[in-house]
């Protein structure tokens, strides 16, 4: 099945309009805190294409590597690591996690895939071709999102602090607090490293956060409100979660938990308020 390519939609929202719409949607205060607008710029997007996505997938991790799309899903008894055909949404291969494990973020590392678990403090390493488990490791705290910067694994745990792990020892070598101005941005979830920046979902918010890996400062937000309207979602759990960047082509994909579509988008520069 070919991709469902719809007319491009442009949303270069100004800051004032963005905040108004967020308030109407019940998402006010989504960026820094409930009292203040964001300090960092708010960017819009253009919808490039739309593809089928498993609406039963509780998406926790999403990556696009060497022309292949991989997805990690959550929930006890339903967590999987899978390779998916982008254009059809068909699952090409998958490995199910034991029912006692709740799957979380994933990343690729030197021909293998790494997957976190939520509260079990257990990381799993798979062969990228067969998806067969090869190794496991332990870490402290909860596991949420995972990406890498070619040197370290970068991990979120639902707080405002990102942890950098040494891939060999699996030990934390650095901690980075994410701030918009002086305000910490917590509930950091699924992660992706894109062109020298850390991009993150924020749990239950319809935007992405672009983060400086050097300072932790929020560089910008990408407002995705309306991409999959809240009124059309099957439940409150069907939140934005999943960022995949095709480094070879520059394409950017996003989806969410229980979303029936995976979207290819282009981020637009900030417009005037």
Tab-separated table of C-alpha atoms in Angstrom:
chain	number	residue	atom	x	y	z
A	1	UNK	CA	0.000	0.000	0.000
A	2	UNK	CA	1.416	3.369	-0.924
A	3	UNK	CA	1.595	6.254	1.502
A	4	UNK	CA	-1.558	8.327	1.941
A	5	UNK	CA	-0.191	11.605	0.694
A	6	UNK	CA	-2.488	14.467	1.560
A	7	UNK	CA	-2.246	18.134	0.556
A	8	UNK	CA	0.539	19.868	2.449
A	9	UNK	CA	-0.694	21.773	5.482
A	10	UNK	CA	1.233	24.766	6.711
A	11	UNK	CA	1.111	25.874	10.329
A	12	UNK	CA	3.724	28.609	10.947
A	13	UNK	CA	1.996	29.764	14.140
A	14	UNK	CA	3.007	32.952	15.889
A	15	UNK	CA	3.577	32.849	19.628
A	16	UNK	CA	0.417	34.719	20.583
A	17	UNK	CA	-1.808	32.535	18.389
A	18	UNK	CA	-0.065	29.397	19.599
A	19	UNK	CA	-0.728	30.214	23.256
A	20	UNK	CA	-4.361	31.096	22.501
A	21	UNK	CA	-4.956	27.786	20.769
A	22	UNK	CA	-3.262	25.867	23.564
A	23	UNK	CA	-5.520	27.539	26.064
A	24	UNK	CA	-8.631	26.625	24.067
A	25	UNK	CA	-7.433	23.023	23.863
A	26	UNK	CA	-6.762	22.826	27.574
A	27	UNK	CA	-3.035	22.672	27.009
A	28	UNK	CA	-2.082	26.044	28.446
A	29	UNK	CA	1.182	26.064	30.344
A	30	UNK	CA	2.398	23.193	28.216
A	31	UNK	CA	5.863	24.586	27.702
A	32	UNK	CA	7.516	25.771	30.899
A	33	UNK	CA	5.037	26.221	33.727
A	34	UNK	CA	1.410	27.148	34.265
A	35	UNK	CA	2.129	30.832	34.842
A	36	UNK	CA	4.432	31.914	32.036
A	37	UNK	CA	4.708	31.595	28.256
A	38	UNK	CA	7.804	29.886	26.858
A	39	UNK	CA	11.074	31.776	26.624
A	40	UNK	CA	12.278	29.776	23.623
A	41	UNK	CA	10.714	30.275	20.182
A	42	UNK	CA	7.719	28.188	19.120
A	43	UNK	CA	7.996	26.720	15.616
A	44	UNK	CA	5.322	25.434	13.272
A	45	UNK	CA	5.273	22.506	10.867
A	46	UNK	CA	4.192	21.397	7.417
A	47	UNK	CA	2.613	17.992	6.917
A	48	UNK	CA	4.545	16.204	4.172
A	49	UNK	CA	2.959	12.740	4.207
A	50	UNK	CA	0.846	10.390	6.291
A	51	UNK	CA	1.340	6.642	6.642
A	52	UNK	CA	-0.606	3.812	8.320
A	53	UNK	CA	0.330	3.050	11.930
A	54	UNK	CA	-0.837	0.261	14.239
A	55	UNK	CA	-3.557	1.887	16.354
A	56	UNK	CA	-3.034	-0.794	18.994
A	57	UNK	CA	0.628	0.171	19.496
A	58	UNK	CA	1.447	1.957	22.755
A	59	UNK	CA	4.424	3.647	21.123
A	60	UNK	CA	7.398	4.231	23.418
A	61	UNK	CA	10.345	4.361	21.022
A	62	UNK	CA	10.736	5.102	17.311
A	63	UNK	CA	13.847	5.208	15.106
A	64	UNK	CA	14.653	5.168	11.385
A	65	UNK	CA	18.017	3.602	10.577
A	66	UNK	CA	19.502	2.566	7.228
A	67	UNK	CA	16.126	2.786	5.492
A	68	UNK	CA	14.320	0.794	8.169
A	69	UNK	CA	11.753	1.878	10.738
A	70	UNK	CA	11.876	0.328	14.209
A	71	UNK	CA	9.333	0.753	16.993
A	72	UNK	CA	9.264	-0.204	20.662
A	73	UNK	CA	5.906	-0.459	22.435
A	74	UNK	CA	4.842	-0.611	26.069
A	75	UNK	CA	2.263	-2.061	28.474
A	76	UNK	CA	2.723	-5.209	30.525
A	77	UNK	CA	1.947	-8.275	28.450
A	78	UNK	CA	1.935	-6.298	25.192
A	79	UNK	CA	5.436	-4.818	24.878
A	80	UNK	CA	7.341	-5.575	21.667
A	81	UNK	CA	10.311	-4.500	19.607
A	82	UNK	CA	9.433	-4.516	15.913
A	83	UNK	CA	10.600	-3.586	12.445
A	84	UNK	CA	7.846	-1.939	10.426
A	85	UNK	CA	7.403	-1.191	6.729
A	86	UNK	CA	6.996	2.574	6.591
A	87	UNK	CA	4.600	2.866	3.657
A	88	UNK	CA	2.171	0.084	4.618
A	89	UNK	CA	2.559	-0.044	8.396
A	90	UNK	CA	3.042	-3.814	8.112
A	91	UNK	CA	5.076	-5.459	10.872
A	92	UNK	CA	7.992	-7.224	9.190
A	93	UNK	CA	9.510	-8.801	12.285
A	94	UNK	CA	8.978	-8.484	16.020
A	95	UNK	CA	10.142	-9.800	19.353
A	96	UNK	CA	7.789	-9.849	22.327
A	97	UNK	CA	9.060	-8.929	25.753
A	98	UNK	CA	8.243	-11.100	28.785
A	99	UNK	CA	4.942	-10.041	30.356
A	100	UNK	CA	6.744	-8.756	33.456
A	101	UNK	CA	8.545	-6.098	31.378
A	102	UNK	CA	7.114	-2.760	30.206
A	103	UNK	CA	8.983	-1.677	27.073
A	104	UNK	CA	10.185	1.915	26.712
A	105	UNK	CA	12.565	3.922	24.479
A	106	UNK	CA	14.849	2.425	21.842
A	107	UNK	CA	17.982	3.426	19.946
A	108	UNK	CA	20.421	1.891	17.490
A	109	UNK	CA	24.023	1.312	18.502
A	110	UNK	CA	26.694	-0.210	16.257
A	111	UNK	CA	24.490	-2.732	14.493
A	112	UNK	CA	22.401	-3.521	17.525
A	113	UNK	CA	19.223	-2.133	19.067
A	114	UNK	CA	18.924	-1.059	22.684
A	115	UNK	CA	15.592	-0.944	24.533
A	116	UNK	CA	14.773	0.357	28.004
A	117	UNK	CA	12.091	-0.862	30.380
A	118	UNK	CA	9.973	1.362	32.592
A	119	UNK	CA	10.303	0.345	36.250
A	120	UNK	CA	12.259	-2.884	35.910
A	121	UNK	CA	15.630	-1.066	35.626
A	122	UNK	CA	16.579	-3.463	32.851
A	123	UNK	CA	17.992	-2.623	29.435
A	124	UNK	CA	17.831	-5.100	26.554
A	125	UNK	CA	20.193	-5.320	23.576
A	126	UNK	CA	19.126	-7.023	20.325
A	127	UNK	CA	20.623	-7.965	17.007
A	128	UNK	CA	19.269	-5.332	14.601
A	129	UNK	CA	18.644	-7.815	11.795
A	130	UNK	CA	17.006	-10.715	13.640
A	131	UNK	CA	15.694	-8.753	16.679
A	132	UNK	CA	16.912	-11.605	18.857
A	133	UNK	CA	17.948	-10.583	22.396
A	134	UNK	CA	21.693	-10.780	22.928
A	135	UNK	CA	22.460	-9.033	26.192
A	136	UNK	CA	20.890	-7.265	29.183
A	137	UNK	CA	22.142	-4.606	31.580
A	138	UNK	CA	21.004	-2.788	34.698
A	139	UNK	CA	20.518	0.928	35.416
A	140	UNK	CA	19.105	3.012	38.237
A	141	UNK	CA	15.695	4.671	38.208
A	142	UNK	CA	12.996	4.532	35.569
A	143	UNK	CA	13.612	4.216	31.843
A	144	UNK	CA	11.598	6.410	29.444
A	145	UNK	CA	13.315	7.670	26.277
A	146	UNK	CA	16.645	6.712	24.712
A	147	UNK	CA	18.920	8.083	21.985
A	148	UNK	CA	22.665	8.549	21.404
A	149	UNK	CA	25.152	11.191	20.216
A	150	UNK	CA	27.723	8.730	18.781
A	151	UNK	CA	29.560	8.777	22.120
A	152	UNK	CA	26.974	8.266	24.851
A	153	UNK	CA	23.537	6.790	25.289
A	154	UNK	CA	21.185	9.577	26.376
A	155	UNK	CA	18.307	8.536	28.605
A	156	UNK	CA	15.207	10.215	30.051
A	157	UNK	CA	13.277	9.105	33.128
A	158	UNK	CA	10.274	11.443	33.193
A	159	UNK	CA	12.092	14.175	35.083
A	160	UNK	CA	13.855	17.286	33.751
A	161	UNK	CA	17.227	15.522	33.935
A	162	UNK	CA	18.787	13.582	31.076
A	163	UNK	CA	21.421	10.974	31.860
A	164	UNK	CA	24.408	10.242	29.607
A	165	UNK	CA	25.607	6.633	29.858
A	166	UNK	CA	28.899	5.135	28.756
A	167	UNK	CA	27.875	2.408	26.262
A	168	UNK	CA	30.629	0.075	27.442
A	169	UNK	CA	30.248	0.296	31.213
A	170	UNK	CA	26.547	1.307	31.153
A	171	UNK	CA	27.391	3.783	33.927
A	172	UNK	CA	26.092	7.354	34.121
A	173	UNK	CA	28.918	9.748	33.250
A	174	UNK	CA	26.940	12.994	33.037
A	175	UNK	CA	23.594	14.520	34.000
A	176	UNK	CA	21.951	17.404	32.137
A	177	UNK	CA	19.030	19.463	33.446
A	178	UNK	CA	16.736	20.789	30.716
A	179	UNK	CA	15.681	24.410	31.254
A	180	UNK	CA	13.552	26.986	29.470
A	181	UNK	CA	15.144	30.093	30.924
A	182	UNK	CA	15.365	29.245	34.612
A	183	UNK	CA	12.449	26.782	34.563
A	184	UNK	CA	13.025	23.019	34.382
A	185	UNK	CA	11.114	21.083	31.714
A	186	UNK	CA	10.074	17.784	33.222
A	187	UNK	CA	8.160	14.761	31.884
A	188	UNK	CA	10.776	14.376	29.157
A	189	UNK	CA	9.896	11.205	27.303
A	190	UNK	CA	10.887	9.756	23.902
A	191	UNK	CA	14.180	11.149	22.563
A	192	UNK	CA	15.949	11.599	19.230
A	193	UNK	CA	19.361	13.117	18.462
A	194	UNK	CA	19.046	15.318	15.356
A	195	UNK	CA	21.819	17.443	13.836
A	196	UNK	CA	23.595	18.087	17.118
A	197	UNK	CA	20.443	18.636	19.185
A	198	UNK	CA	18.410	16.433	21.507
A	199	UNK	CA	14.740	16.387	20.547
A	200	UNK	CA	12.206	15.195	23.107
A	201	UNK	CA	8.546	14.512	23.556
A	202	UNK	CA	7.004	15.866	26.744
A	203	UNK	CA	4.466	13.441	28.187
A	204	UNK	CA	0.871	14.537	27.526
A	205	UNK	CA	1.924	17.632	25.556
A	206	UNK	CA	1.476	18.203	21.836
A	207	UNK	CA	4.869	19.659	21.159
A	208	UNK	CA	8.496	18.660	20.756
A	209	UNK	CA	11.370	20.238	22.667
A	210	UNK	CA	14.724	20.904	21.007
A	211	UNK	CA	17.513	20.873	23.580
A	212	UNK	CA	21.148	21.935	23.599
A	213	UNK	CA	23.215	18.895	24.632
A	214	UNK	CA	25.916	21.224	25.962
A	215	UNK	CA	23.864	23.460	28.251
A	216	UNK	CA	20.444	21.815	28.569
A	217	UNK	CA	18.780	25.022	27.355
A	218	UNK	CA	15.603	24.700	25.321
A	219	UNK	CA	16.476	25.918	21.811
A	220	UNK	CA	12.914	25.839	20.496
A	221	UNK	CA	9.555	24.115	20.707
A	222	UNK	CA	7.765	22.554	17.741
A	223	UNK	CA	4.011	22.977	18.111
A	224	UNK	CA	2.192	19.892	16.797
A	225	UNK	CA	-1.248	20.674	18.203
A	226	UNK	CA	-3.842	19.639	15.637
A	227	UNK	CA	-1.683	17.063	13.877
A	228	UNK	CA	-3.964	14.399	15.357
A	229	UNK	CA	-6.745	16.408	17.031
A	230	UNK	CA	-7.420	15.563	20.663
A	231	UNK	CA	-11.152	15.234	19.971
A	232	UNK	CA	-10.463	12.344	17.577
A	233	UNK	CA	-8.237	10.330	19.906
A	234	UNK	CA	-9.591	7.138	21.477
A	235	UNK	CA	-8.443	7.930	25.019
A	236	UNK	CA	-6.393	10.279	27.181
A	237	UNK	CA	-3.505	7.832	26.839
A	238	UNK	CA	-3.308	8.442	23.072
A	239	UNK	CA	-0.644	11.130	23.393
A	240	UNK	CA	2.093	12.304	21.060
A	241	UNK	CA	5.118	10.047	21.538
A	242	UNK	CA	7.593	8.990	18.884
A	243	UNK	CA	10.257	10.882	16.933
A	244	UNK	CA	12.299	9.271	14.152
A	245	UNK	CA	14.863	11.055	11.974
A	246	UNK	CA	16.177	9.627	8.717
A	247	UNK	CA	19.704	11.034	8.776
A	248	UNK	CA	20.344	10.055	5.151
A	249	UNK	CA	17.436	12.060	3.711
A	250	UNK	CA	16.663	14.471	6.538
A	251	UNK	CA	13.079	13.254	6.798
A	252	UNK	CA	11.358	13.601	10.178
A	253	UNK	CA	8.587	11.277	11.400
A	254	UNK	CA	6.310	11.533	14.439
A	255	UNK	CA	3.473	9.471	15.868
A	256	UNK	CA	1.845	8.698	19.200
A	257	UNK	CA	0.439	6.017	21.457
A	258	UNK	CA	-2.575	4.366	19.804
A	259	UNK	CA	-2.330	6.736	16.828
A	260	UNK	CA	-3.633	5.290	13.536
A	261	UNK	CA	-1.192	7.357	11.467
A	262	UNK	CA	2.527	8.071	11.378
A	263	UNK	CA	3.304	11.533	10.014
A	264	UNK	CA	6.222	12.896	8.040
A	265	UNK	CA	6.621	16.586	8.839
A	266	UNK	CA	8.845	19.521	8.013
A	267	UNK	CA	9.619	22.004	10.795
A	268	UNK	CA	9.040	25.607	9.763
A	269	UNK	CA	10.845	28.721	10.974
A	270	UNK	CA	9.208	30.903	13.570
A	271	UNK	CA	6.650	33.340	12.207
A	272	UNK	CA	6.046	36.816	13.573
A	273	UNK	CA	3.540	36.986	16.460
